[in-house]
Structures are given as structure tokens and as C-alpha cells.
PDB file of C-alpha atoms and ligand atoms in Angstrom:
ATOM      1  CA  MET A  24     -16.296 -11.067  -2.512  1.00  0.00           C
ATOM      2  CA  SER A  25     -15.443 -14.547  -1.355  1.00  0.00           C
ATOM      3  CA  SER A  26     -13.172 -14.819   1.648  1.00  0.00           C
ATOM      4  CA  GLN A  27      -9.961 -12.914   1.080  1.00  0.00           C
ATOM      5  CA  PRO A  28      -6.516 -13.865   2.337  1.00  0.00           C
ATOM      6  CA  SER A  29      -4.691 -11.844   4.982  1.00  0.00           C
ATOM      7  CA  VAL A  30      -1.143 -11.334   6.207  1.00  0.00           C
ATOM      8  CA  THR A  31      -0.088 -11.317   9.868  1.00  0.00           C
ATOM      9  CA  LEU A  32       2.256  -8.428  10.576  1.00  0.00           C
ATOM     10  CA  ASN A  33       5.331  -8.550  12.848  1.00  0.00           C
ATOM     11  CA  ASP A  34       3.333  -6.834  15.643  1.00  0.00           C
ATOM     12  CA  GLY A  35       0.665  -9.559  15.570  1.00  0.00           C
ATOM     13  CA  SER A  36      -2.065  -7.567  13.814  1.00  0.00           C
ATOM     14  CA  VAL A  37      -3.672  -8.818  10.631  1.00  0.00           C
ATOM     15  CA  ILE A  38      -3.963  -6.909   7.320  1.00  0.00           C
ATOM     16  CA  PRO A  39      -6.280  -7.998   4.472  1.00  0.00           C
ATOM     17  CA  GLN A  40      -3.984  -8.892   1.577  1.00  0.00           C
ATOM     18  CA  LEU A  41      -6.210  -7.079  -0.939  1.00  0.00           C
ATOM     19  CA  GLY A  42      -6.898  -3.396  -0.336  1.00  0.00           C
ATOM     20  CA  PHE A  43      -8.260  -0.481  -2.318  1.00  0.00           C
ATOM     21  CA  GLY A  44      -6.026   2.477  -3.222  1.00  0.00           C
ATOM     22  CA  VAL A  45      -7.379   6.005  -3.611  1.00  0.00           C
ATOM     23  CA  PHE A  46      -4.439   7.926  -5.106  1.00  0.00           C
ATOM     24  CA  LYS A  47      -5.823  10.423  -7.658  1.00  0.00           C
ATOM     25  CA  VAL A  48      -9.432   9.787  -6.651  1.00  0.00           C
ATOM     26  CA  PRO A  49     -10.787  13.368  -6.530  1.00  0.00           C
ATOM     27  CA  PRO A  50     -11.762  14.408  -2.986  1.00  0.00           C
ATOM     28  CA  GLU A  51     -15.337  15.143  -4.052  1.00  0.00           C
ATOM     29  CA  ASP A  52     -15.730  11.625  -5.487  1.00  0.00           C
ATOM     30  CA  THR A  53     -13.925   9.703  -2.764  1.00  0.00           C
ATOM     31  CA  ARG A  54     -16.900   8.997  -0.517  1.00  0.00           C
ATOM     32  CA  ASP A  55     -18.882   7.357  -3.307  1.00  0.00           C
ATOM     33  CA  VAL A  56     -15.909   5.473  -4.817  1.00  0.00           C
ATOM     34  CA  VAL A  57     -14.856   4.054  -1.437  1.00  0.00           C
ATOM     35  CA  LEU A  58     -18.456   3.200  -0.612  1.00  0.00           C
ATOM     36  CA  ALA A  59     -18.614   1.233  -3.883  1.00  0.00           C
ATOM     37  CA  ALA A  60     -15.417  -0.553  -2.914  1.00  0.00           C
ATOM     38  CA  LEU A  61     -16.776  -1.438   0.538  1.00  0.00           C
ATOM     39  CA  GLU A  62     -19.979  -2.713  -1.096  1.00  0.00           C
ATOM     40  CA  ALA A  63     -17.838  -4.824  -3.448  1.00  0.00           C
ATOM     41  CA  GLY A  64     -16.266  -6.403  -0.365  1.00  0.00           C
ATOM     42  CA  TYR A  65     -12.955  -4.591   0.166  1.00  0.00           C
ATOM     43  CA  ARG A  66     -12.174  -4.216   3.852  1.00  0.00           C
ATOM     44  CA  HIS A  67      -8.873  -2.354   3.490  1.00  0.00           C
ATOM     45  CA  ILE A  68      -8.539   1.238   2.212  1.00  0.00           C
ATOM     46  CA  ASP A  69      -5.203   2.932   1.419  1.00  0.00           C
ATOM     47  CA  THR A  70      -5.161   6.741   1.542  1.00  0.00           C
ATOM     48  CA  ALA A  71      -2.541   9.401   2.362  1.00  0.00           C
ATOM     49  CA  GLN A  72      -2.347  12.970   3.594  1.00  0.00           C
ATOM     50  CA  MET A  73      -0.901  13.811   0.153  1.00  0.00           C
ATOM     51  CA  TYR A  74      -4.013  12.554  -1.679  1.00  0.00           C
ATOM     52  CA  GLY A  75      -6.253  15.165  -0.043  1.00  0.00           C
ATOM     53  CA  ASN A  76      -9.109  12.668   0.256  1.00  0.00           C
ATOM     54  CA  GLU A  77      -8.916  11.314   3.814  1.00  0.00           C
ATOM     55  CA  ALA A  78     -12.212  13.043   4.697  1.00  0.00           C
ATOM     56  CA  GLY A  79     -13.998  11.183   1.887  1.00  0.00           C
ATOM     57  CA  VAL A  80     -12.588   7.858   3.098  1.00  0.00           C
ATOM     58  CA  GLY A  81     -13.903   8.529   6.603  1.00  0.00           C
ATOM     59  CA  ALA A  82     -17.284   9.596   5.237  1.00  0.00           C
ATOM     60  CA  ALA A  83     -17.568   6.349   3.252  1.00  0.00           C
ATOM     61  CA  ILE A  84     -16.723   4.247   6.311  1.00  0.00           C
ATOM     62  CA  ARG A  85     -19.433   5.959   8.330  1.00  0.00           C
ATOM     63  CA  ALA A  86     -21.977   5.749   5.484  1.00  0.00           C
ATOM     64  CA  SER A  87     -21.281   2.032   4.966  1.00  0.00           C
ATOM     65  CA  GLY A  88     -22.610   1.027   8.366  1.00  0.00           C
ATOM     66  CA  ILE A  89     -19.789  -1.534   8.574  1.00  0.00           C
ATOM     67  CA  PRO A  90     -18.270  -1.695  12.072  1.00  0.00           C
ATOM     68  CA  ARG A  91     -15.028   0.309  12.277  1.00  0.00           C
ATOM     69  CA  ASP A  92     -13.034  -2.711  13.444  1.00  0.00           C
ATOM     70  CA  GLU A  93     -13.958  -4.619  10.265  1.00  0.00           C
ATOM     71  CA  ILE A  94     -12.283  -2.050   7.967  1.00  0.00           C
ATOM     72  CA  TYR A  95      -8.490  -1.707   7.783  1.00  0.00           C
ATOM     73  CA  VAL A  96      -7.457   1.915   7.194  1.00  0.00           C
ATOM     74  CA  THR A  97      -3.986   3.064   6.162  1.00  0.00           C
ATOM     75  CA  THR A  98      -2.811   6.646   5.824  1.00  0.00           C
ATOM     76  CA  LYS A  99       0.604   8.180   5.242  1.00  0.00           C
ATOM     77  CA  LEU A 100       2.606  11.080   6.612  1.00  0.00           C
ATOM     78  CA  ASN A 101       3.076  13.905   4.131  1.00  0.00           C
ATOM     79  CA  ASN A 102       6.580  14.760   2.975  1.00  0.00           C
ATOM     80  CA  ASP A 103       6.483  18.227   4.558  1.00  0.00           C
ATOM     81  CA  LYS A 104       5.526  16.788   7.956  1.00  0.00           C
ATOM     82  CA  HIS A 105       8.745  15.019   8.873  1.00  0.00           C
ATOM     83  CA  GLY A 106      10.356  15.728  12.269  1.00  0.00           C
ATOM     84  CA  TYR A 107       9.427  14.504  15.729  1.00  0.00           C
ATOM     85  CA  ASP A 108       6.798  17.047  16.838  1.00  0.00           C
ATOM     86  CA  THR A 109       5.464  17.832  13.354  1.00  0.00           C
ATOM     87  CA  ALA A 110       4.856  14.171  12.538  1.00  0.00           C
ATOM     88  CA  ARG A 111       3.013  13.557  15.813  1.00  0.00           C
ATOM     89  CA  TRP A 112       0.689  16.497  15.136  1.00  0.00           C
ATOM     90  CA  ALA A 113       0.248  15.459  11.514  1.00  0.00           C
ATOM     91  CA  CYS A 114      -1.119  12.070  12.569  1.00  0.00           C
ATOM     92  CA  GLU A 115      -3.655  13.829  14.752  1.00  0.00           C
ATOM     93  CA  GLY A 116      -4.681  15.869  11.673  1.00  0.00           C
ATOM     94  CA  SER A 117      -5.335  12.673   9.722  1.00  0.00           C
ATOM     95  CA  LEU A 118      -7.509  11.286  12.520  1.00  0.00           C
ATOM     96  CA  GLN A 119      -9.532  14.503  12.546  1.00  0.00           C
ATOM     97  CA  ARG A 120     -10.061  14.443   8.753  1.00  0.00           C
ATOM     98  CA  LEU A 121     -10.958  10.751   8.826  1.00  0.00           C
ATOM     99  CA  LYS A 122     -13.070  11.290  11.961  1.00  0.00           C
ATOM    100  CA  LEU A 123     -11.528   8.142  13.411  1.00  0.00           C
ATOM    101  CA  SER A 124      -9.933   7.560  16.799  1.00  0.00           C
ATOM    102  CA  TYR A 125      -7.127   5.438  15.280  1.00  0.00           C
ATOM    103  CA  VAL A 126      -5.818   4.201  11.948  1.00  0.00           C
ATOM    104  CA  ASP A 127      -4.786   0.600  11.484  1.00  0.00           C
ATOM    105  CA  LEU A 128      -1.538   1.531   9.758  1.00  0.00           C
ATOM    106  CA  PHE A 129       0.386   4.816   9.617  1.00  0.00           C
ATOM    107  CA  LEU A 130       3.282   5.031   7.147  1.00  0.00           C
ATOM    108  CA  ILE A 131       6.122   7.477   6.461  1.00  0.00           C
ATOM    109  CA  HIS A 132       5.207   8.130   2.805  1.00  0.00           C
ATOM    110  CA  TRP A 133       8.736   8.765   1.449  1.00  0.00           C
ATOM    111  CA  PRO A 134      12.122   8.648   3.250  1.00  0.00           C
ATOM    112  CA  MET A 135      13.195  12.058   1.838  1.00  0.00           C
ATOM    113  CA  PRO A 136      16.832  11.108   2.475  1.00  0.00           C
ATOM    114  CA  LEU A 137      18.334  14.551   1.829  1.00  0.00           C
ATOM    115  CA  ARG A 138      16.349  15.897   4.820  1.00  0.00           C
ATOM    116  CA  LYS A 139      18.240  13.365   6.972  1.00  0.00           C
ATOM    117  CA  ASP A 140      15.350  13.144   9.447  1.00  0.00           C
ATOM    118  CA  TYR A 141      13.557   9.886   8.684  1.00  0.00           C
ATOM    119  CA  VAL A 142      15.024   8.172  11.782  1.00  0.00           C
ATOM    120  CA  GLN A 143      13.747  10.944  14.037  1.00  0.00           C
ATOM    121  CA  THR A 144      10.422  10.882  12.179  1.00  0.00           C
ATOM    122  CA  TRP A 145      10.204   7.139  12.768  1.00  0.00           C
ATOM    123  CA  THR A 146      10.514   7.700  16.518  1.00  0.00           C
ATOM    124  CA  ALA A 147       7.466  10.004  16.231  1.00  0.00           C
ATOM    125  CA  LEU A 148       5.547   7.112  14.658  1.00  0.00           C
ATOM    126  CA  GLU A 149       6.650   4.891  17.541  1.00  0.00           C
ATOM    127  CA  TRP A 150       5.081   7.499  19.851  1.00  0.00           C
ATOM    128  CA  VAL A 151       1.868   7.554  17.757  1.00  0.00           C
ATOM    129  CA  LYS A 152       1.589   3.763  18.085  1.00  0.00           C
ATOM    130  CA  ALA A 153       2.237   3.859  21.844  1.00  0.00           C
ATOM    131  CA  ASP A 154      -0.369   6.629  22.176  1.00  0.00           C
ATOM    132  CA  GLY A 155      -3.007   4.559  20.335  1.00  0.00           C
ATOM    133  CA  GLY A 156      -3.276   6.705  17.191  1.00  0.00           C
ATOM    134  CA  ALA A 157      -2.145   3.803  14.990  1.00  0.00           C
ATOM    135  CA  THR A 158      -2.332   0.064  15.607  1.00  0.00           C
ATOM    136  CA  SER A 159       0.665  -0.588  13.351  1.00  0.00           C
ATOM    137  CA  ILE A 160       3.368   1.637  11.907  1.00  0.00           C
ATOM    138  CA  GLY A 161       5.424   1.233   8.788  1.00  0.00           C
ATOM    139  CA  VAL A 162       7.232   2.953   5.979  1.00  0.00           C
ATOM    140  CA  SER A 163       6.878   3.453   2.262  1.00  0.00           C
ATOM    141  CA  ASN A 164       9.466   3.778  -0.476  1.00  0.00           C
ATOM    142  CA  PHE A 165      12.292   2.886   1.892  1.00  0.00           C
ATOM    143  CA  GLN A 166      15.402   1.559   0.172  1.00  0.00           C
ATOM    144  CA  PRO A 167      17.638  -1.076   1.822  1.00  0.00           C
ATOM    145  CA  ALA A 168      19.940   1.605   3.295  1.00  0.00           C
ATOM    146  CA  HIS A 169      17.006   3.453   4.864  1.00  0.00           C
ATOM    147  CA  LEU A 170      15.568   0.267   6.386  1.00  0.00           C
ATOM    148  CA  THR A 171      18.973  -0.720   7.711  1.00  0.00           C
ATOM    149  CA  ARG A 172      19.290   2.578   9.595  1.00  0.00           C
ATOM    150  CA  LEU A 173      15.887   2.098  11.240  1.00  0.00           C
ATOM    151  CA  LEU A 174      16.810  -1.458  12.199  1.00  0.00           C
ATOM    152  CA  ASP A 175      20.164  -0.318  13.654  1.00  0.00           C
ATOM    153  CA  GLU A 176      19.088   2.889  15.372  1.00  0.00           C
ATOM    154  CA  THR A 177      15.492   2.414  16.633  1.00  0.00           C
ATOM    155  CA  GLU A 178      13.444  -0.014  18.705  1.00  0.00           C
ATOM    156  CA  THR A 179      10.630  -0.918  16.276  1.00  0.00           C
ATOM    157  CA  VAL A 180      10.938  -2.920  13.075  1.00  0.00           C
ATOM    158  CA  PRO A 181       8.495  -1.430  10.499  1.00  0.00           C
ATOM    159  CA  ALA A 182       5.463  -3.684  10.070  1.00  0.00           C
ATOM    160  CA  VAL A 183       5.224  -2.848   6.358  1.00  0.00           C
ATOM    161  CA  ASN A 184       7.245  -1.271   3.542  1.00  0.00           C
ATOM    162  CA  GLN A 185       4.887  -0.098   0.788  1.00  0.00           C
ATOM    163  CA  ILE A 186       6.862   0.111  -2.460  1.00  0.00           C
ATOM    164  CA  GLU A 187       6.367   0.349  -6.202  1.00  0.00           C
ATOM    165  CA  LEU A 188       6.051  -3.268  -7.299  1.00  0.00           C
ATOM    166  CA  HIS A 189       4.563  -4.856 -10.427  1.00  0.00           C
ATOM    167  CA  PRO A 190       5.642  -7.505 -12.949  1.00  0.00           C
ATOM    168  CA  ASN A 191       7.959  -5.033 -14.761  1.00  0.00           C
ATOM    169  CA  PHE A 192       9.573  -4.109 -11.417  1.00  0.00           C
ATOM    170  CA  PRO A 193       9.256  -7.020  -8.990  1.00  0.00           C
ATOM    171  CA  GLN A 194      11.753  -5.714  -6.386  1.00  0.00           C
ATOM    172  CA  ALA A 195      13.398  -9.066  -5.608  1.00  0.00           C
ATOM    173  CA  GLU A 196      16.180  -7.518  -3.475  1.00  0.00           C
ATOM    174  CA  LEU A 197      13.820  -5.545  -1.239  1.00  0.00           C
ATOM    175  CA  ARG A 198      11.396  -8.460  -0.910  1.00  0.00           C
ATOM    176  CA  ALA A 199      14.257 -10.673   0.285  1.00  0.00           C
ATOM    177  CA  LEU A 200      15.323  -8.057   2.843  1.00  0.00           C
ATOM    178  CA  HIS A 201      11.719  -7.746   4.047  1.00  0.00           C
ATOM    179  CA  THR A 202      11.468 -11.516   4.482  1.00  0.00           C
ATOM    180  CA  GLU A 203      14.718 -11.541   6.470  1.00  0.00           C
ATOM    181  CA  HIS A 204      13.329  -8.956   8.929  1.00  0.00           C
ATOM    182  CA  ASN A 205       9.671 -10.014   8.922  1.00  0.00           C
ATOM    183  CA  ILE A 206       8.508  -6.800   7.217  1.00  0.00           C
ATOM    184  CA  ALA A 207       5.400  -7.219   5.029  1.00  0.00           C
ATOM    185  CA  THR A 208       5.776  -6.144   1.398  1.00  0.00           C
ATOM    186  CA  GLU A 209       2.963  -3.951   0.150  1.00  0.00           C
ATOM    187  CA  ALA A 210       2.791  -3.242  -3.592  1.00  0.00           C
ATOM    188  CA  TRP A 211       1.813   0.195  -4.906  1.00  0.00           C
ATOM    189  CA  SER A 212       0.864   0.657  -8.546  1.00  0.00           C
ATOM    190  CA  PRO A 213       0.364  -3.112  -8.591  1.00  0.00           C
ATOM    191  CA  LEU A 214      -1.068  -2.930 -12.122  1.00  0.00           C
ATOM    192  CA  ALA A 215       1.664  -0.503 -13.261  1.00  0.00           C
ATOM    193  CA  ARG A 216      -1.286   1.872 -13.740  1.00  0.00           C
ATOM    194  CA  GLY A 217      -2.563  -0.344 -16.540  1.00  0.00           C
ATOM    195  CA  ALA A 218       0.624  -0.069 -18.610  1.00  0.00           C
ATOM    196  CA  LEU A 219       1.291  -3.823 -18.799  1.00  0.00           C
ATOM    197  CA  LEU A 220      -2.241  -5.154 -19.155  1.00  0.00           C
ATOM    198  CA  ASP A 221      -1.978  -5.610 -22.918  1.00  0.00           C
ATOM    199  CA  ASP A 222       1.356  -7.425 -22.715  1.00  0.00           C
ATOM    200  CA  PRO A 223       0.956 -10.665 -24.731  1.00  0.00           C
ATOM    201  CA  SER A 224       2.362 -12.812 -21.896  1.00  0.00           C
ATOM    202  CA  ILE A 225      -0.315 -11.497 -19.557  1.00  0.00           C
ATOM    203  CA  THR A 226      -3.171 -11.588 -22.053  1.00  0.00           C
ATOM    204  CA  GLY A 227      -2.109 -15.168 -22.885  1.00  0.00           C
ATOM    205  CA  LEU A 228      -2.274 -16.196 -19.225  1.00  0.00           C
ATOM    206  CA  ALA A 229      -5.601 -14.388 -18.865  1.00  0.00           C
ATOM    207  CA  GLU A 230      -7.023 -16.400 -21.745  1.00  0.00           C
ATOM    208  CA  LYS A 231      -5.636 -19.664 -20.326  1.00  0.00           C
ATOM    209  CA  CYS A 232      -7.101 -18.959 -16.847  1.00  0.00           C
ATOM    210  CA  GLY A 233     -10.401 -17.493 -18.062  1.00  0.00           C
ATOM    211  CA  LYS A 234      -9.607 -14.286 -16.178  1.00  0.00           C
ATOM    212  CA  THR A 235      -8.855 -10.641 -17.057  1.00  0.00           C
ATOM    213  CA  PRO A 236      -5.242  -9.434 -17.381  1.00  0.00           C
ATOM    214  CA  ALA A 237      -5.659  -7.361 -14.209  1.00  0.00           C
ATOM    215  CA  GLN A 238      -6.887 -10.420 -12.289  1.00  0.00           C
ATOM    216  CA  VAL A 239      -3.817 -12.375 -13.446  1.00  0.00           C
ATOM    217  CA  VAL A 240      -1.479  -9.616 -12.248  1.00  0.00           C
ATOM    218  CA  LEU A 241      -3.262  -9.277  -8.884  1.00  0.00           C
ATOM    219  CA  ARG A 242      -3.204 -13.060  -8.439  1.00  0.00           C
ATOM    220  CA  TRP A 243       0.571 -13.011  -9.107  1.00  0.00           C
ATOM    221  CA  HIS A 244       0.934 -10.487  -6.268  1.00  0.00           C
ATOM    222  CA  LEU A 245      -1.054 -12.684  -3.874  1.00  0.00           C
ATOM    223  CA  GLN A 246       1.094 -15.694  -4.719  1.00  0.00           C
ATOM    224  CA  LEU A 247       4.283 -13.690  -4.059  1.00  0.00           C
ATOM    225  CA  GLY A 248       2.844 -12.854  -0.635  1.00  0.00           C
ATOM    226  CA  ASN A 249       2.424  -9.139  -1.355  1.00  0.00           C
ATOM    227  CA  VAL A 250      -0.275  -6.987   0.148  1.00  0.00           C
ATOM    228  CA  VAL A 251      -1.802  -5.336  -2.913  1.00  0.00           C
ATOM    229  CA  ILE A 252      -3.873  -2.131  -3.250  1.00  0.00           C
ATOM    230  CA  PRO A 253      -5.206  -1.602  -6.803  1.00  0.00           C
ATOM    231  CA  LYS A 254      -7.053   1.650  -7.515  1.00  0.00           C
ATOM    232  CA  SER A 255     -10.039   2.065  -9.804  1.00  0.00           C
ATOM    233  CA  VAL A 256     -12.927   4.473 -10.144  1.00  0.00           C
ATOM    234  CA  THR A 257     -14.672   2.180 -12.648  1.00  0.00           C
ATOM    235  CA  PRO A 258     -17.497   0.180 -11.029  1.00  0.00           C
ATOM    236  CA  GLU A 259     -16.943  -3.074 -12.943  1.00  0.00           C
ATOM    237  CA  ARG A 260     -13.155  -2.950 -12.335  1.00  0.00           C
ATOM    238  CA  ILE A 261     -13.675  -2.271  -8.611  1.00  0.00           C
ATOM    239  CA  VAL A 262     -15.629  -5.546  -8.481  1.00  0.00           C
ATOM    240  CA  SER A 263     -13.535  -7.645 -10.899  1.00  0.00           C
ATOM    241  CA  ASN A 264     -10.281  -6.736  -9.126  1.00  0.00           C
ATOM    242  CA  THR A 265     -11.603  -8.599  -6.067  1.00  0.00           C
ATOM    243  CA  GLN A 266     -12.238 -11.849  -7.988  1.00  0.00           C
ATOM    244  CA  ILE A 267      -8.761 -13.279  -7.572  1.00  0.00           C
ATOM    245  CA  VAL A 268      -9.088 -16.077  -5.046  1.00  0.00           C
ATOM    246  CA  ASP A 269     -10.833 -18.662  -7.230  1.00  0.00           C
ATOM    247  CA  PHE A 270      -7.876 -19.571  -9.465  1.00  0.00           C
ATOM    248  CA  GLU A 271      -4.158 -20.162  -9.220  1.00  0.00           C
ATOM    249  CA  LEU A 272      -1.111 -19.511 -11.382  1.00  0.00           C
ATOM    250  CA  ASP A 273       1.034 -22.640 -11.669  1.00  0.00           C
ATOM    251  CA  ASP A 274       4.860 -22.744 -11.677  1.00  0.00           C
ATOM    252  CA  ASP A 275       5.033 -22.298 -15.452  1.00  0.00           C
ATOM    253  CA  ASP A 276       2.683 -19.303 -15.258  1.00  0.00           C
ATOM    254  CA  MET A 277       4.773 -17.743 -12.476  1.00  0.00           C
ATOM    255  CA  ALA A 278       7.910 -18.279 -14.620  1.00  0.00           C
ATOM    256  CA  ILE A 279       6.231 -16.412 -17.478  1.00  0.00           C
ATOM    257  CA  MET A 280       5.399 -13.553 -15.098  1.00  0.00           C
ATOM    258  CA  LYS A 281       9.025 -13.505 -13.878  1.00  0.00           C
ATOM    259  CA  GLY A 282      10.121 -12.950 -17.466  1.00  0.00           C
ATOM    260  CA  LEU A 283       8.362  -9.567 -17.490  1.00  0.00           C
ATOM    261  CA  ASP A 284      10.949  -8.035 -15.119  1.00  0.00           C
ATOM    262  CA  ASN A 285      12.613  -5.264 -17.119  1.00  0.00           C
ATOM    263  CA  GLY A 286      13.594  -3.036 -14.200  1.00  0.00           C
ATOM    264  CA  THR A 287      11.182  -0.276 -15.239  1.00  0.00           C
ATOM    265  CA  ARG A 288       9.859   2.048 -12.560  1.00  0.00           C
ATOM    266  CA  ILE A 289       6.827   4.163 -13.300  1.00  0.00           C
ATOM    267  CA  GLY A 290       7.269   6.405 -10.255  1.00  0.00           C
ATOM    268  CA  PRO A 291      10.220   8.416  -8.921  1.00  0.00           C
ATOM    269  CA  HIS A 292      13.282   6.770  -7.376  1.00  0.00           C
ATOM    270  CA  PRO A 293      12.976   7.207  -3.597  1.00  0.00           C
ATOM    271  CA  ASN A 294      16.467   8.712  -3.393  1.00  0.00           C
ATOM    272  CA  ASP A 295      15.412  11.497  -5.803  1.00  0.00           C
ATOM    273  CA  MET A 296      12.206  12.396  -4.006  1.00  0.00           C
ATOM    274  CA  ASN A 297      13.188  15.179  -1.645  1.00  0.00           C
TER     275      ASN A 297
HETATM  276  N1  NAP B  22       3.246   4.822  -1.276  1.00  0.00           N
HETATM  277  C1  NAP B  22       3.347   5.446  -2.409  1.00  0.00           C
HETATM  278  O1  NAP B  22       4.275   6.237  -2.664  1.00  0.00           O
HETATM  279  C2  NAP B  22       2.292   5.219  -3.450  1.00  0.00           C
HETATM  280  C3  NAP B  22       2.501   5.660  -4.765  1.00  0.00           C
HETATM  281  C4  NAP B  22       1.495   5.415  -5.703  1.00  0.00           C
HETATM  282  C5  NAP B  22       0.352   4.715  -5.335  1.00  0.00           C
HETATM  283  N2  NAP B  22       0.176   4.314  -4.043  1.00  0.00           N
HETATM  284  C6  NAP B  22      -1.032   3.577  -3.608  1.00  0.00           C
HETATM  285  O2  NAP B  22      -1.213   2.451  -4.467  1.00  0.00           O
HETATM  286  C7  NAP B  22      -2.512   2.498  -5.032  1.00  0.00           C
HETATM  287  C8  NAP B  22      -2.516   1.852  -6.400  1.00  0.00           C
HETATM  288  O3  NAP B  22      -1.537   2.442  -7.257  1.00  0.00           O
HETATM  289  P1  NAP B  22      -1.922   3.350  -8.520  1.00  0.00           P
HETATM  290  O4  NAP B  22      -3.235   3.966  -8.295  1.00  0.00           O
HETATM  291  O5  NAP B  22      -0.767   4.237  -8.776  1.00  0.00           O
HETATM  292  O6  NAP B  22      -1.929   2.302  -9.718  1.00  0.00           O
HETATM  293  P2  NAP B  22      -2.639   0.914 -10.112  1.00  0.00           P
HETATM  294  O7  NAP B  22      -3.557   0.472  -9.037  1.00  0.00           O
HETATM  295  O8  NAP B  22      -1.555   0.016 -10.561  1.00  0.00           O
HETATM  296  O9  NAP B  22      -3.442   1.319 -11.401  1.00  0.00           O
HETATM  297  C9  NAP B  22      -4.537   2.178 -11.388  1.00  0.00           C
HETATM  298  C10 NAP B  22      -4.909   2.430 -12.854  1.00  0.00           C
HETATM  299  O10 NAP B  22      -5.269   1.190 -13.466  1.00  0.00           O
HETATM  300  C11 NAP B  22      -6.607   1.258 -13.944  1.00  0.00           C
HETATM  301  N3  NAP B  22      -7.229  -0.029 -13.637  1.00  0.00           N
HETATM  302  C12 NAP B  22      -7.628  -0.495 -12.419  1.00  0.00           C
HETATM  303  N4  NAP B  22      -8.187  -1.717 -12.534  1.00  0.00           N
HETATM  304  C13 NAP B  22      -8.148  -2.030 -13.839  1.00  0.00           C
HETATM  305  C14 NAP B  22      -8.592  -3.155 -14.569  1.00  0.00           C
HETATM  306  N5  NAP B  22      -9.178  -4.189 -13.971  1.00  0.00           N
HETATM  307  N6  NAP B  22      -8.398  -3.154 -15.907  1.00  0.00           N
HETATM  308  C15 NAP B  22      -7.796  -2.103 -16.527  1.00  0.00           C
HETATM  309  N7  NAP B  22      -7.356  -1.024 -15.890  1.00  0.00           N
HETATM  310  C16 NAP B  22      -7.532  -0.974 -14.539  1.00  0.00           C
HETATM  311  C17 NAP B  22      -7.253   2.411 -13.219  1.00  0.00           C
HETATM  312  O11 NAP B  22      -8.230   3.034 -14.065  1.00  0.00           O
HETATM  313  P3  NAP B  22      -9.666   3.567 -13.542  1.00  0.00           P
HETATM  314  O12 NAP B  22      -9.473   4.173 -12.181  1.00  0.00           O
HETATM  315  O13 NAP B  22      -9.996   4.585 -14.587  1.00  0.00           O
HETATM  316  O14 NAP B  22     -10.567   2.382 -13.537  1.00  0.00           O
HETATM  317  C18 NAP B  22      -6.096   3.362 -12.989  1.00  0.00           C
HETATM  318  O15 NAP B  22      -5.841   4.149 -14.149  1.00  0.00           O
HETATM  319  C19 NAP B  22      -2.824   3.995  -5.057  1.00  0.00           C
HETATM  320  O16 NAP B  22      -4.176   4.283  -5.288  1.00  0.00           O
HETATM  321  C20 NAP B  22      -2.309   4.412  -3.701  1.00  0.00           C
HETATM  322  O17 NAP B  22      -3.234   4.051  -2.698  1.00  0.00           O
HETATM  323  C21 NAP B  22       1.132   4.543  -3.096  1.00  0.00           C
END
């Protein structure tokens, strides 16, 4: 993989802009799939307590022989682990499963707004960062109202908000809010789980650029400034999804991509996830 771009977070640490997601990668396959990704050149892995495969991610890192500080590791707090003490212990559980002494980024997976405890949970993540369990802390699936409460009521601005984001759902309002507060935007389901890869606008751009539809979509993310974490268990896709730095979408191409916004989510609305 030729040299990949990175994003500097608001706490000064640096995240590779392209990462590898492992949602729905079966735990028993995770070591080999992540090892294939590391061999393909990814240096950023995105897991979560919910995925049940943190142990496989840690095993792949150890098996790769790549120095720990050259691999960026994100995990996420499970929805049933909110609350100050529970969240602090839950991070320790992740470190034990990963067999790591720290993660690079620890996220609150969902705000779970009806529980009314995401502010308190965020203060637990502040403790985890101060204690050295995570280099950076952030959130996922936070809506503008949830971010505003953290900004108003706590000391630390999240480094990242990881949100559903793809050409059908480009999240312009949240991206603008992130820019205003220096929060990095990280895109989950960046390929809309494959749903938009046969869209004629995208296949047309792929033909024009001599690239695959997935490469066009991932390139669009890079040009928006998003951190992007495509998932694949298919060896050739794991490799081809990294080949996105040797071409560029021009203004007309970006305008075509903008036209794909139809407001369609593929995942749950964060306010309904409780
Ligand atoms: N924070 C959150 O709440 C949240 C929610 C969802 C996801 N995530 C994170 O985001 C990551 C990515 O999201 P995702 O897994 O939902 O969706 P995605 O990356 O948009 O899409 C994955 C799907 O696309 C297929 N695919 C991958 N590369 C392809 C290519 N080049 N051509 C055609 N199809 C391709 C994969 O198939 P194969 O695997 O069969 O190749 C898989 O079915 C997750 O793994 C997870 O780490 C976070």
C-alpha cells in the first residue's frame, strides 16, 4: 500500500485516514482476516466490544510482528456498559481481550439517550485517557444535541465522532458541526454495505477513473476529509480498497457524488437505539 494519508486529531495524535472495520467478522476468523489486512498495508483496525472479536484483533497484531506503535487500534464501549464505574472497568476488559496495554482510540459506541447517562459515561472515558488506557477518546453515533451537551458540560472535546456516512447519507450538518469544534469525522458503513456500488453514477465514474466503484466511493471519503473504515473478508477487496491514493475526483466528479444524497440511512437512528 503506497503511503496513506492521515488526520491530526484535536489532542495532537495522528490517525491513519484509511482503517479496516471488523463488524460481523466472525470471532474465529478475525485473526486471519486482520492479519491479511495488516499484510495488505492497513495500519488502523476498528473493532468494538459489541463485535465479540477484540481477541482476534489482538492475536493478529501479535502475529504480524509489526511494532504495536505502528498500528492504530480503536475499540468501543458496549451499550450495556454505560455509567462511570462500569465504563472504566469495561475499558479494562477490552485491554485484556486485546492483550494490549492501551488502545489508540476508545469510543462510546452509541449515546443511548433514553438512559440519560452519556455525559457521566464520557467523564469515565476522560478518566481512561488520563489513566493511559486510551491515547484518544471519542464518540460514535452522537447527534448534534448529544455533542452539544458534552461540549457544554465536560472538559474534553471528543477527538472523533464515528457516524454512518456514505454517498446516500453524507451527513453535511454533522460534518459542519465537527469542523466547527475540531472533531474528526469517521465514516462507518462507508460503502453503504455495498448497496450503492452498482449505481450508474458511481459505475460511470469508476469507468472514467479506471478504478472500481468501491475505490471511487472511498476516494470521495478521503477528499471530504473523512476517516474511513471499510470492512471486507474477501482477500482481493481487502487489497483493492487500499488502492485509493493514486487518483483524484475532480470538482465535476464530486458534484456527481453529491447528487447521490437521498437521506437514506442503512442503520438505526441514534435516538432510537436504546
Ligand atoms: N460505530 C458504529 O455504530 C458502527 C456501525 C457499523 C459499522 N461500524 C464500523 O464500520 C465498519 C465498516 O462498516 P460496515 O462493515 O457496516 O460496511 P461497509 O464497509 O460499508 O461494507 C461492508 C460490505 O461491503 C462489502 N465490500 C467491501 N469491499 C467491497 C468492494 N471492494 N466491492 C464490493 N463489495 C465490497 C463487504 O463484503 P465482503 O466482506 O463479503 O467482502 C461487506 O458486505 C465496520 O466493520 C465497523 O468497524 C461502526
